[in-house]
Short mmCIF file of C-alpha atoms and ligand atoms in Angstrom, two decimals:
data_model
loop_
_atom_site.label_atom_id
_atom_site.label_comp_id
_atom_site.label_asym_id
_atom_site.label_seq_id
_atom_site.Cartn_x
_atom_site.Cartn_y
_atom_site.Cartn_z
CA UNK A 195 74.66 77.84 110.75
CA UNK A 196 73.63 81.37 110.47
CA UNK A 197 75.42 83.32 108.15
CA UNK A 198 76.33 87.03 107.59
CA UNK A 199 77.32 89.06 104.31
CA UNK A 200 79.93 91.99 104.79
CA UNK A 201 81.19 94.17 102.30
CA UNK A 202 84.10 96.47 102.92
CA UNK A 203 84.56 99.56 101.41
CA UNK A 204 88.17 99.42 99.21
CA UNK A 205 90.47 101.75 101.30
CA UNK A 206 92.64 100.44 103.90
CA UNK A 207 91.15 102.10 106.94
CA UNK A 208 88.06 100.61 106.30
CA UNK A 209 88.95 97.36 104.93
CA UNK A 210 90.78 96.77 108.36
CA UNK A 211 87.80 97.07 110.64
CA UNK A 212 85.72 95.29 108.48
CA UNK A 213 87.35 91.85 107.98
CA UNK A 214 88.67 92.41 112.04
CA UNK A 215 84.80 92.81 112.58
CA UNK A 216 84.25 89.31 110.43
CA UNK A 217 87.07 87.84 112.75
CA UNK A 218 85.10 88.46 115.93
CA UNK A 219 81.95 87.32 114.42
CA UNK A 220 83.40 84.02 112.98
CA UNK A 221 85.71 82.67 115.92
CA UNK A 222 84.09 84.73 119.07
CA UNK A 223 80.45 84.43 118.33
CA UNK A 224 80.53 81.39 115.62
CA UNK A 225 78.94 82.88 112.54
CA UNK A 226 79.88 81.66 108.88
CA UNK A 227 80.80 84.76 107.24
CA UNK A 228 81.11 85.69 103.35
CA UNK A 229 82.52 88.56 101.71
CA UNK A 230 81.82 90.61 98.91
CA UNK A 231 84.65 92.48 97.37
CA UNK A 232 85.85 94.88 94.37
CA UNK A 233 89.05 93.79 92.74
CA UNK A 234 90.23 97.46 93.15
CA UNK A 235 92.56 97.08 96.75
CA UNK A 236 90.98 93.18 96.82
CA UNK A 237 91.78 91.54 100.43
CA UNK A 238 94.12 88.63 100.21
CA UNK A 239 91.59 85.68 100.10
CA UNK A 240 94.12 82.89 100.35
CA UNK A 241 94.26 84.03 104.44
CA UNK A 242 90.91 83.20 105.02
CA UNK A 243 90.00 79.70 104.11
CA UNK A 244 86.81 79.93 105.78
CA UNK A 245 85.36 83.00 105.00
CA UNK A 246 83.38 82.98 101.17
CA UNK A 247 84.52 85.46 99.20
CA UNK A 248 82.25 86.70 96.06
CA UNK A 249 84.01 89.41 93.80
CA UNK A 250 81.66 91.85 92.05
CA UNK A 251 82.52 93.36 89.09
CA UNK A 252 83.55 97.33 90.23
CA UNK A 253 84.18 100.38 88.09
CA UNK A 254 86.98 101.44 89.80
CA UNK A 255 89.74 98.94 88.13
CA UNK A 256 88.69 100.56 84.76
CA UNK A 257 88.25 104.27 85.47
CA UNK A 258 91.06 105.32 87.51
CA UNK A 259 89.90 109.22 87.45
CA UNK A 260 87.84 107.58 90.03
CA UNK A 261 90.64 107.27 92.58
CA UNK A 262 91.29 108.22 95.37
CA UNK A 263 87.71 108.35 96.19
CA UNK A 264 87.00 111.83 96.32
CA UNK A 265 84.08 114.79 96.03
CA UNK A 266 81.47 113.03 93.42
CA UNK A 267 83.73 110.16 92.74
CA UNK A 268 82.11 107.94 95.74
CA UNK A 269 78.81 109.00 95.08
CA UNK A 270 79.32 107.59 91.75
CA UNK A 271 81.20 104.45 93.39
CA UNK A 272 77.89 103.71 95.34
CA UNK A 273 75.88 104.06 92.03
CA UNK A 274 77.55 102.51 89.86
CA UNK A 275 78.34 99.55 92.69
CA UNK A 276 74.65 99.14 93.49
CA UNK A 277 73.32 96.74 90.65
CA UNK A 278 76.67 93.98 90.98
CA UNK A 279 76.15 94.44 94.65
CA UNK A 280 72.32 92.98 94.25
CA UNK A 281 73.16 90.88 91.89
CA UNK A 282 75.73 88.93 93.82
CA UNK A 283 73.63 89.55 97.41
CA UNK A 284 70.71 88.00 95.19
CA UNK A 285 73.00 84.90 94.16
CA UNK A 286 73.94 84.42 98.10
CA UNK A 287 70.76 84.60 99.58
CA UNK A 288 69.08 81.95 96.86
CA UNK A 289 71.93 79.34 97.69
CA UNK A 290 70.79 76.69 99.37
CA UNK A 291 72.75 76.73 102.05
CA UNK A 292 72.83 80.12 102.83
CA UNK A 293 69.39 80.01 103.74
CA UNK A 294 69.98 81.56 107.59
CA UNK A 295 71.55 84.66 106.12
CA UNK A 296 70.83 87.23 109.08
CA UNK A 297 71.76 90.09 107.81
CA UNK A 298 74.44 92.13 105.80
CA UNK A 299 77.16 94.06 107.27
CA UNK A 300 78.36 97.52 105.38
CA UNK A 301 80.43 100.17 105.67
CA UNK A 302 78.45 102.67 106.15
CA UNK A 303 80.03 104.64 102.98
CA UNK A 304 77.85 102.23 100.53
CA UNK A 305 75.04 103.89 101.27
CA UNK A 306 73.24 102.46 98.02
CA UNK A 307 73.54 99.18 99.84
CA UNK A 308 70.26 100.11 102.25
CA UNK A 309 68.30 100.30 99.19
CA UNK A 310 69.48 96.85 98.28
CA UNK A 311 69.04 95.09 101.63
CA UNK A 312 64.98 96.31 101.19
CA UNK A 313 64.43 95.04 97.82
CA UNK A 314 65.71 91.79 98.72
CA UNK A 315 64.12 91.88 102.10
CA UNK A 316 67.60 91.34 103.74
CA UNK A 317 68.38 93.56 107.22
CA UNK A 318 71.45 95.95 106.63
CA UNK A 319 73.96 96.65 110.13
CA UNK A 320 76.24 99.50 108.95
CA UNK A 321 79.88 99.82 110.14
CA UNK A 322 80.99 103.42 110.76
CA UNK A 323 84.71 102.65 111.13
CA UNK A 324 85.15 106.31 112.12
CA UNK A 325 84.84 107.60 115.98
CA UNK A 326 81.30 108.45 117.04
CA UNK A 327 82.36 112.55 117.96
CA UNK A 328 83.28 112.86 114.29
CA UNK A 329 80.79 111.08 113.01
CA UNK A 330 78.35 112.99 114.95
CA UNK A 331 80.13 116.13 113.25
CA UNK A 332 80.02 114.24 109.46
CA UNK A 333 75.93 114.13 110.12
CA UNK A 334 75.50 117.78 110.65
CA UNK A 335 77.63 119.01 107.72
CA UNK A 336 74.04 119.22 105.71
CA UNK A 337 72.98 121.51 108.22
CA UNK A 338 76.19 123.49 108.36
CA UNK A 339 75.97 124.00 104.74
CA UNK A 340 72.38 125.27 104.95
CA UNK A 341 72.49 127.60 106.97
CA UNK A 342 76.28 129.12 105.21
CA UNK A 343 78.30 128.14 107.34
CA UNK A 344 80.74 126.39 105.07
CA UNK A 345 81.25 129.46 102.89
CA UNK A 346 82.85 131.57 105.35
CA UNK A 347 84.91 129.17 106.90
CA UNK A 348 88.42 130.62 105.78
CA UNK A 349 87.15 134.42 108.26
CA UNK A 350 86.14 132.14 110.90
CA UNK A 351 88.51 129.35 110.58
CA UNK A 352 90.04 129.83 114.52
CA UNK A 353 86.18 130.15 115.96
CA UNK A 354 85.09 127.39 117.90
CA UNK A 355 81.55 125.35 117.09
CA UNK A 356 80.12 125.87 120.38
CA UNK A 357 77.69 122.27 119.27
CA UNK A 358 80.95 120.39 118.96
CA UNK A 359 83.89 121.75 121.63
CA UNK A 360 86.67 121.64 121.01
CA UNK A 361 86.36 121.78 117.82
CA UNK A 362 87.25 125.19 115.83
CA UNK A 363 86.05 126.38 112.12
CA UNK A 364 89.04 125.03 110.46
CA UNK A 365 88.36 121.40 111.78
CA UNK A 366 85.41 121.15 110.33
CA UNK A 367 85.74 118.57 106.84
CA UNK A 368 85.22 120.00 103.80
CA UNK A 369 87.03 118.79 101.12
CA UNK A 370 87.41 122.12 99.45
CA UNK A 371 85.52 123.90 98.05
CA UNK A 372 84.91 122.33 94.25
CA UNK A 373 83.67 119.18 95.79
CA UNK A 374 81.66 120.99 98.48
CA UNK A 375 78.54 120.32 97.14
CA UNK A 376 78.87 116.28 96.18
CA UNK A 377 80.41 115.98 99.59
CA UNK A 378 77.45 117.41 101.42
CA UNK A 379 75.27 114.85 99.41
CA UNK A 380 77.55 112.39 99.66
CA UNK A 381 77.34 112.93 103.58
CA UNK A 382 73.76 113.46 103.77
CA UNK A 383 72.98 109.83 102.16
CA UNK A 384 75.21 108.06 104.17
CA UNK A 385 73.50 109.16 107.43
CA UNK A 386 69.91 109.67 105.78
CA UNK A 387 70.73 105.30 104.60
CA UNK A 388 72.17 104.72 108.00
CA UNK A 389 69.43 106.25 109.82
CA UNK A 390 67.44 103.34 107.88
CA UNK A 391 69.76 100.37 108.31
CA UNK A 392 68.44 97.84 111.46
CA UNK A 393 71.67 99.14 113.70
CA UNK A 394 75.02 100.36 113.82
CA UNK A 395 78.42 99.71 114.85
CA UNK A 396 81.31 101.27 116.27
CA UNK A 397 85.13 100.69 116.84
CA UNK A 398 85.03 102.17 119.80
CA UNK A 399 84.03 101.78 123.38
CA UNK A 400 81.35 103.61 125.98
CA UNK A 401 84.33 104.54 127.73
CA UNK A 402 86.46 106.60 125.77
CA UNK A 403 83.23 108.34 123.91
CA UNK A 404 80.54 108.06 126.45
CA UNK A 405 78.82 111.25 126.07
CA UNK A 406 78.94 111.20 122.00
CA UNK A 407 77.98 108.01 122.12
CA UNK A 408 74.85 108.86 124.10
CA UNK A 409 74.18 111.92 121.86
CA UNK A 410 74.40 109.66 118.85
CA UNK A 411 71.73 107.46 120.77
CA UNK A 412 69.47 110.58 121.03
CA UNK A 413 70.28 111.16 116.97
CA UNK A 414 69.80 108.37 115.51
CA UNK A 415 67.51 106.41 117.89
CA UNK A 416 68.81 103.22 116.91
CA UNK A 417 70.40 100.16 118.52
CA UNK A 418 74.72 101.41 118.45
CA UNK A 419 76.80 98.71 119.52
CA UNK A 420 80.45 99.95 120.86
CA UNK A 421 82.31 96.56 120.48
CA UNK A 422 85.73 98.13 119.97
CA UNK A 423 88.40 97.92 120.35
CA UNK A 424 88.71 95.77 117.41
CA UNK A 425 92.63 95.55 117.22
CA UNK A 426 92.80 94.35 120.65
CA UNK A 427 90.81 90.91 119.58
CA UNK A 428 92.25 90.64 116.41
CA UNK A 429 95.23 92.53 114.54
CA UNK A 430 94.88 94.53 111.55
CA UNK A 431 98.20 92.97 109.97
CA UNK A 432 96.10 90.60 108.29
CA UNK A 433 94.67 92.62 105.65
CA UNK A 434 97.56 94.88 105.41
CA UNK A 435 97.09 95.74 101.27
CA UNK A 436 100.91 96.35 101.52
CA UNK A 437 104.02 93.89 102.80
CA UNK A 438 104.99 94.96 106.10
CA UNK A 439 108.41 95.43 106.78
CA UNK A 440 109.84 93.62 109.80
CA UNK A 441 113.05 94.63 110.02
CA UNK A 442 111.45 97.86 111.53
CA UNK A 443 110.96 95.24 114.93
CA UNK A 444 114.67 94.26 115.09
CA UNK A 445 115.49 97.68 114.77
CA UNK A 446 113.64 99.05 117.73
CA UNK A 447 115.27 95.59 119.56
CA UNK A 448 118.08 97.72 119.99
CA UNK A 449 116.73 100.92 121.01
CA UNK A 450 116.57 101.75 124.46
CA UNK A 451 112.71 101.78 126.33
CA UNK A 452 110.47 105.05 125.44
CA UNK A 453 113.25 106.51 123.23
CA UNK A 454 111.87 106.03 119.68
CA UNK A 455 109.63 108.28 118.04
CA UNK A 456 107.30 106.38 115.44
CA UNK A 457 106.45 108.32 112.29
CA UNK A 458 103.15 107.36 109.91
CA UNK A 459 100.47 109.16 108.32
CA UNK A 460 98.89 106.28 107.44
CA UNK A 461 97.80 104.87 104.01
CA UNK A 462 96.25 107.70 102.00
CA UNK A 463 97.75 111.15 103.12
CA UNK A 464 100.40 112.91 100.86
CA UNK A 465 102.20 116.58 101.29
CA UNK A 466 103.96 118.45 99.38
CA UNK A 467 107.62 117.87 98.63
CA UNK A 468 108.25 121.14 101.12
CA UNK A 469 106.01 119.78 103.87
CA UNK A 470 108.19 116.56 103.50
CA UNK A 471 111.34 118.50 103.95
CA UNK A 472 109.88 120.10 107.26
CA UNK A 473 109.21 116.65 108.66
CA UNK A 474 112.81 115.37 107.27
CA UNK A 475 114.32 118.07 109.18
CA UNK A 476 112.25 118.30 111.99
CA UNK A 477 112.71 114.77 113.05
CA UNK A 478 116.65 115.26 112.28
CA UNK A 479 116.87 118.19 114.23
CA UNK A 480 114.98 116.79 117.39
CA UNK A 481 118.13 114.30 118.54
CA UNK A 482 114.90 111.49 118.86
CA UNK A 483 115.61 108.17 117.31
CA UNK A 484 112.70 107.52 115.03
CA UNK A 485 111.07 104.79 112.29
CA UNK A 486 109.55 106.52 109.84
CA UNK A 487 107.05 105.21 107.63
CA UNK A 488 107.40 107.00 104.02
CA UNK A 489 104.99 105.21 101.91
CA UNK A 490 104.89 105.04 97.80
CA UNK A 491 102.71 108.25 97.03
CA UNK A 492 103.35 110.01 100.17
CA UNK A 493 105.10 112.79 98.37
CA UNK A 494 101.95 114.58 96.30
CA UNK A 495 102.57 113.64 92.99
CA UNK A 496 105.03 111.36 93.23
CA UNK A 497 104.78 107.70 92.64
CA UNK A 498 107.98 106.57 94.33
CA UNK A 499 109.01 106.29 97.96
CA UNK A 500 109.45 109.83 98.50
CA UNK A 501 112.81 109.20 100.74
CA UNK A 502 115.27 109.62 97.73
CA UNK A 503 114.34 113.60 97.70
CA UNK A 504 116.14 113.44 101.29
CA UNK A 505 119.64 114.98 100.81
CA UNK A 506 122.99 113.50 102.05
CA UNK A 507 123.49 115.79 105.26
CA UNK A 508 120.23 114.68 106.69
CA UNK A 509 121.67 111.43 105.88
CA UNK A 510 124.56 111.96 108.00
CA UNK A 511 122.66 113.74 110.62
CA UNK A 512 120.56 110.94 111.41
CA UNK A 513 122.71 108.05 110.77
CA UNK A 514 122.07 105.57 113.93
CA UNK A 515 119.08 106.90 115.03
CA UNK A 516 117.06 106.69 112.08
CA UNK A 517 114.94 104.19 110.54
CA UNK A 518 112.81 104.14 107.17
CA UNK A 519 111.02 101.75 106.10
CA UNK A 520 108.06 101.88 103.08
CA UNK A 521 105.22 100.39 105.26
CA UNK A 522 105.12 98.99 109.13
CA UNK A 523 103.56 96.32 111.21
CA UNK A 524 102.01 99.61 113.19
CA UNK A 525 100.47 97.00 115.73
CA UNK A 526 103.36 95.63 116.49
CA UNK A 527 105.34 98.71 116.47
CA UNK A 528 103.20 100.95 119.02
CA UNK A 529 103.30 97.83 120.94
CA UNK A 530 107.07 97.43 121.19
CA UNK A 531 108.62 98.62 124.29
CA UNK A 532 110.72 100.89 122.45
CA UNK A 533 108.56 103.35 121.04
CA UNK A 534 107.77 106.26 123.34
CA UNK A 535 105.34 108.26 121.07
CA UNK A 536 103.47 108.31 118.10
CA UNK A 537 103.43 111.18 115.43
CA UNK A 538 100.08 110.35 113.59
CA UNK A 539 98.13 111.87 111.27
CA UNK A 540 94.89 111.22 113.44
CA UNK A 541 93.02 108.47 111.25
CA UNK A 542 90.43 106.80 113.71
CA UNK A 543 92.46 103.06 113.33
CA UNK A 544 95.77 104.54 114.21
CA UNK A 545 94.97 106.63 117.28
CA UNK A 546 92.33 103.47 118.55
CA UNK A 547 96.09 101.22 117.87
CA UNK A 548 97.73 104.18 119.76
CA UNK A 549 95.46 104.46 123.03
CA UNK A 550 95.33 100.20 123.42
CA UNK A 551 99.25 99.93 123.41
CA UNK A 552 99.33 103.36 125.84
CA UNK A 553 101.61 105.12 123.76
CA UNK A 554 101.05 109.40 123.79
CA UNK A 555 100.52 110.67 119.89
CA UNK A 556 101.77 114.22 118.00
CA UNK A 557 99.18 115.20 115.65
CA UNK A 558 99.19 116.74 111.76
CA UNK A 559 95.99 116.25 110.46
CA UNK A 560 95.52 115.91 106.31
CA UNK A 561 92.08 115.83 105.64
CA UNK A 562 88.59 114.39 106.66
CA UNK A 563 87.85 113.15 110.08
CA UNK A 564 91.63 113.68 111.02
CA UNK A 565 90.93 116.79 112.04
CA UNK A 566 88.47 116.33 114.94
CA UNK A 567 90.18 112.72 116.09
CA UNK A 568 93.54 114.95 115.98
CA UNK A 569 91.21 117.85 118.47
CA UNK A 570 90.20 115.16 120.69
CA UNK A 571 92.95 113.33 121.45
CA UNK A 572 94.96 116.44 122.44
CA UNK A 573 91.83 118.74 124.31
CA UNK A 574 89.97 116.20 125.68
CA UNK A 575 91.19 113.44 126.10
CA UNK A 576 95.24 115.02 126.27
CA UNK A 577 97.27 112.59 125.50
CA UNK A 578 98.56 114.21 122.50
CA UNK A 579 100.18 117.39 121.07
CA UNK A 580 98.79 119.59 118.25
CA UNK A 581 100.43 120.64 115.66
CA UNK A 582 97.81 121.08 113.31
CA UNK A 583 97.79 120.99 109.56
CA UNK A 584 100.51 123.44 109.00
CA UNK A 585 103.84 123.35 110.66
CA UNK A 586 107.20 124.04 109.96
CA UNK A 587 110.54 122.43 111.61
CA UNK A 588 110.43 123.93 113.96
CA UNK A 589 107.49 123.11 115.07
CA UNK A 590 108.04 119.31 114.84
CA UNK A 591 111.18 120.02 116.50
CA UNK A 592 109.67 121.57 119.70
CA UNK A 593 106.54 119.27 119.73
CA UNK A 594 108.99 116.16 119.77
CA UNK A 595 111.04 117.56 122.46
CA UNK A 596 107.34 118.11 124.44
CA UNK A 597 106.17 114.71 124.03
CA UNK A 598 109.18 112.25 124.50
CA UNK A 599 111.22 114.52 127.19
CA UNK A 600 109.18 117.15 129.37
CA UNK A 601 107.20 116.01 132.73
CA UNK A 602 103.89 117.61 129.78
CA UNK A 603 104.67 114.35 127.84
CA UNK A 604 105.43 111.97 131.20
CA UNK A 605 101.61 113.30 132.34
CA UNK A 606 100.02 112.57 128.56
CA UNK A 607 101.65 108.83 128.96
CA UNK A 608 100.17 108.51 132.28
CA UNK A 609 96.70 109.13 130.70
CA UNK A 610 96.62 107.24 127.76
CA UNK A 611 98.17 104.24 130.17
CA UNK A 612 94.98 104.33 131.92
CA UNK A 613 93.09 104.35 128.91
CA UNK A 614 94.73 101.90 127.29
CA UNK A 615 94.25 99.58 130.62
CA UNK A 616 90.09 100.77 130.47
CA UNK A 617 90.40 99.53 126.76
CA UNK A 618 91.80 96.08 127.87
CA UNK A 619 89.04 95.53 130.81
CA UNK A 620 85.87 96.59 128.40
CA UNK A 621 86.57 93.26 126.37
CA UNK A 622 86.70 91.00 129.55
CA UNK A 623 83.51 89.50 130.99
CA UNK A 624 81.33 92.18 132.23
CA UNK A 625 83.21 94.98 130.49
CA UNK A 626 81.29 97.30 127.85
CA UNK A 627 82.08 96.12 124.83
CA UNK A 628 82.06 92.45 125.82
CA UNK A 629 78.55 93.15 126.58
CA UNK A 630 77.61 95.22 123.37
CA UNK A 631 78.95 92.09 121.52
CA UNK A 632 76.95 89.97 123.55
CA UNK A 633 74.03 92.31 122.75
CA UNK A 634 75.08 92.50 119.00
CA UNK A 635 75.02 88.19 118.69
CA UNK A 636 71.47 88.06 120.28
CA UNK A 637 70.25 91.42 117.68
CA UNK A 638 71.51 89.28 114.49
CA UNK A 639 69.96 85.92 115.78
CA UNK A 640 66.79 87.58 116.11
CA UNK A 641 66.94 89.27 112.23
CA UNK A 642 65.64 87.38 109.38
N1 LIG B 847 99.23 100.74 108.90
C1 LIG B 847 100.13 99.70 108.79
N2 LIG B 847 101.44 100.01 108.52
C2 LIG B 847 101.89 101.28 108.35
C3 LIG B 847 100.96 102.34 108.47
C4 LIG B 847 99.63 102.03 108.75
O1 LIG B 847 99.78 98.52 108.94
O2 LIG B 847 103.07 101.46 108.08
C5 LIG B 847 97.81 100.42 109.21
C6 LIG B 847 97.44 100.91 110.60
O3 LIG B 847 97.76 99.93 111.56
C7 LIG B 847 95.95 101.19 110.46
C8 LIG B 847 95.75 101.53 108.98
O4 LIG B 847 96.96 101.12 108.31
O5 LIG B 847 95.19 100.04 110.81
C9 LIG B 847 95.57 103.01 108.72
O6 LIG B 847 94.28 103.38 109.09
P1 LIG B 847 93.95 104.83 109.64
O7 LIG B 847 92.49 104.88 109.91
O8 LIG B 847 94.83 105.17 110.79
O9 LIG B 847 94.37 105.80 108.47
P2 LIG B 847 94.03 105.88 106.88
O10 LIG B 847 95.03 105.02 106.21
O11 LIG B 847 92.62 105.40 106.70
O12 LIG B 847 94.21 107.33 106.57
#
């Protein structure tokens, strides 16, 4: 049987794709698959009886300045994750029955994996688990910071990037300025390691990113498979690091079709305790029914929930429309007939989840790619609002009275309904991405 070797990188956007990716290639194509994980955010192993899992000893569950992964902190994740990473690859590859190991799978943050996969003569496939427009933006932040552009980004911020409409100055990722520099490394390997690596894959399909996909082509001149979208063959719920709270479901049971507003910023971002008030009293003061997800951490700071800093009269205000939970089944949620709209905080998974169940989004942006997804979705693809990264009440107020009751939102809903049915028919026979995968099976057999 031929066999494949993933390893995830340990964050929850990436983990997701990853094992969904090692679902499609187990029961849709047949491969045996084994893993290779850290014990920091470790998947739940017990779910997957037929996967292998190998655990490699990590420095992140001993240096905690190391999280989140940050500026230098991930170039030193890929260093100092390099040597376990061979060791263990080295261990796989010499078992006996493991001897039609086609390739490795990674995300395409270890970059110090490439270097790996040539000394022991093993092909590397990276997963980008972002979307190919900001990924195409990621590979030319080396060049923006040659040639100064980074420096003055705060005078320029609302210009636009004439390589990379719609996006403006602002948009661009950067991380701040202390961690500019390791960043712009950090960057500059991944693509430099990717550009090395036998192929590359995408959750995404030709569809919804045709033209960046055939810029990337031009780029990278490499095979790029668009086999997404992932969540549509298998769920992310799976490797949710957190327990999902179902009650959220049998709340939205009783809640009347399109009226409910879903809330999540997904599993990283945190504001400040003032930006949290703005959302608290947005939401309240919009008359929308809405789940909110207000995760451990999602106050800056602040290890707890984050909803006990909500006072009693927003209590009262929202009492029977409101629903908070500490972490959804977002899968099941966006698909529930119930929720009418989205407000996101643009990370790739969520807005991919958003499109297949055709539900319209509201933007902030943190950090990152978040940004550009957050640009796309509402210039060119529109099936979102903007708010940007800084908004106050009224803001959120106004932009959820846009999306769930003005003929604006009724038009972004028909769009992203169409998508969302062009995302269904690309995984049926004949459609893109049940070709790329098609493609993909036939490029592994013919590795190693
Ligand atoms: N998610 C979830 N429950 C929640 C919020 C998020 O299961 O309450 C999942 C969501 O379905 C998605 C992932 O967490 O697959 C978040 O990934 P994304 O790329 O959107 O954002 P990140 O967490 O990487 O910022």
């Amino acid at each position: 049987m031929s066999r494949v070797v993933l390893f995830p990188y340990p964050a929850q956007g990436h983990i997701n794709p990853m094992f969904q990716l090692a679902n499609i290639l187990h029961h849709t194509i047949g491969f045996a698959i084994s893993v290779v994980y850290t014990q920091h955010n470790a998947p739940d192993i017990s779910r997957y009886p037929h996967f292998q899992f190998h655990l490699i000893s990590d420095p992140v569950t001993d240096d905690n300045s190391l999280i989140p992964f940050r500026g230098n902190a991930i170039n030193v994740l890929n260093a100092r994750c390099a040597r376990p990473f061979k060791l263990c690859l080295a261990r796989i590859l010499s078992e006996e029955n493991n001897a039609t190991v086609r390739c490795i799978i990674t995300d395409a943050m270890w970059y110090s994996t490439q270097a790996v996969a040539d000394e022991l003569n093993v092909s590397r496939i990276v997963l980008r688990t972002a979307s190919v427009h900001s990924s195409l933006v990621y590979a030319a932040l080396p060049l923006f910071h040659q040639t100064g552009y980074l420096t003055s980004m705060e005078a320029r911020a609302e210009d636009a990037v004439p390589e990379f409409q719609p996006i403006k100055v602002k948009d661009i990722p950067t991380f701040g300025a202390k961690d500019q520099n390791s960043i712009v490394e950090f960057f500059s390997n991944v693509f430099t390691e990717t550009k090395r690596s036998s192929a590359l894959i995408f959750n995404t399909f030709e569809e919804l990113e045709s033209p960046d996909l055939a810029k990337l082509r031009r780029q990278f001149d490499m095979p790029v498979f668009a086999i997404g979208p992932f969540n549509k063959r298998f769920s992310a719920a799976e490797t949710s690091l957190r327990k999902q709270d179902r009650s959220s479901i049998d709340w939205l049971d009783t809640h009347a079709p399109q009226s409910v507003l879903y809330v999540s910023f997904g599993s990283i971002a945190a504001m400040d305790k003032t930006t949290f008030l703005e959302v608290a009293w947005g939401l309240a003061n919009s008359g929308q029914p809405f789940l909110w997800v207000v995760r451990p951490g999602s106050i800056n700071g602040a290890a707890s929930a984050g909803s006990e800093v909500l006072p009693a009269e927003w209590a009262e205000k929202v009492s029977g429309r409101s629903c908070v939970v500490e972490w959804a089944p977002q899968q099941e949620v966006l698909a529930h007939s119930s929720v009418g709209g989205f407000w996101t905080h643009s990370g790739w998974n969520s807005t991919v989840e958003s499109i297949c169940e055709g539900v319209p989004m509201m933007c902030a942006p943190y950090f990152a790619d978040q940004m550009i997804n957050a640009r796309w979705v509402s210039e060119v693809w529109r099936i979102a609002i903007n708010l940007e990264r800084v908004f106050a009440r009224r803001d959120v107020e106004e932009g959820i009275r846009r999306l769930m009751t003005t003929a604006e939102g009724v038009e972004m809903r028909r769009r992203v309904a169409a998508l969302k049915e062009t995302a269904a028919a690309c995984l049926g026979p004949g459609g893109s991405s049940y070709e790329a995968l098609v493609g993909l099976s036939k490029f592994i057999m013919e590795l190693g």
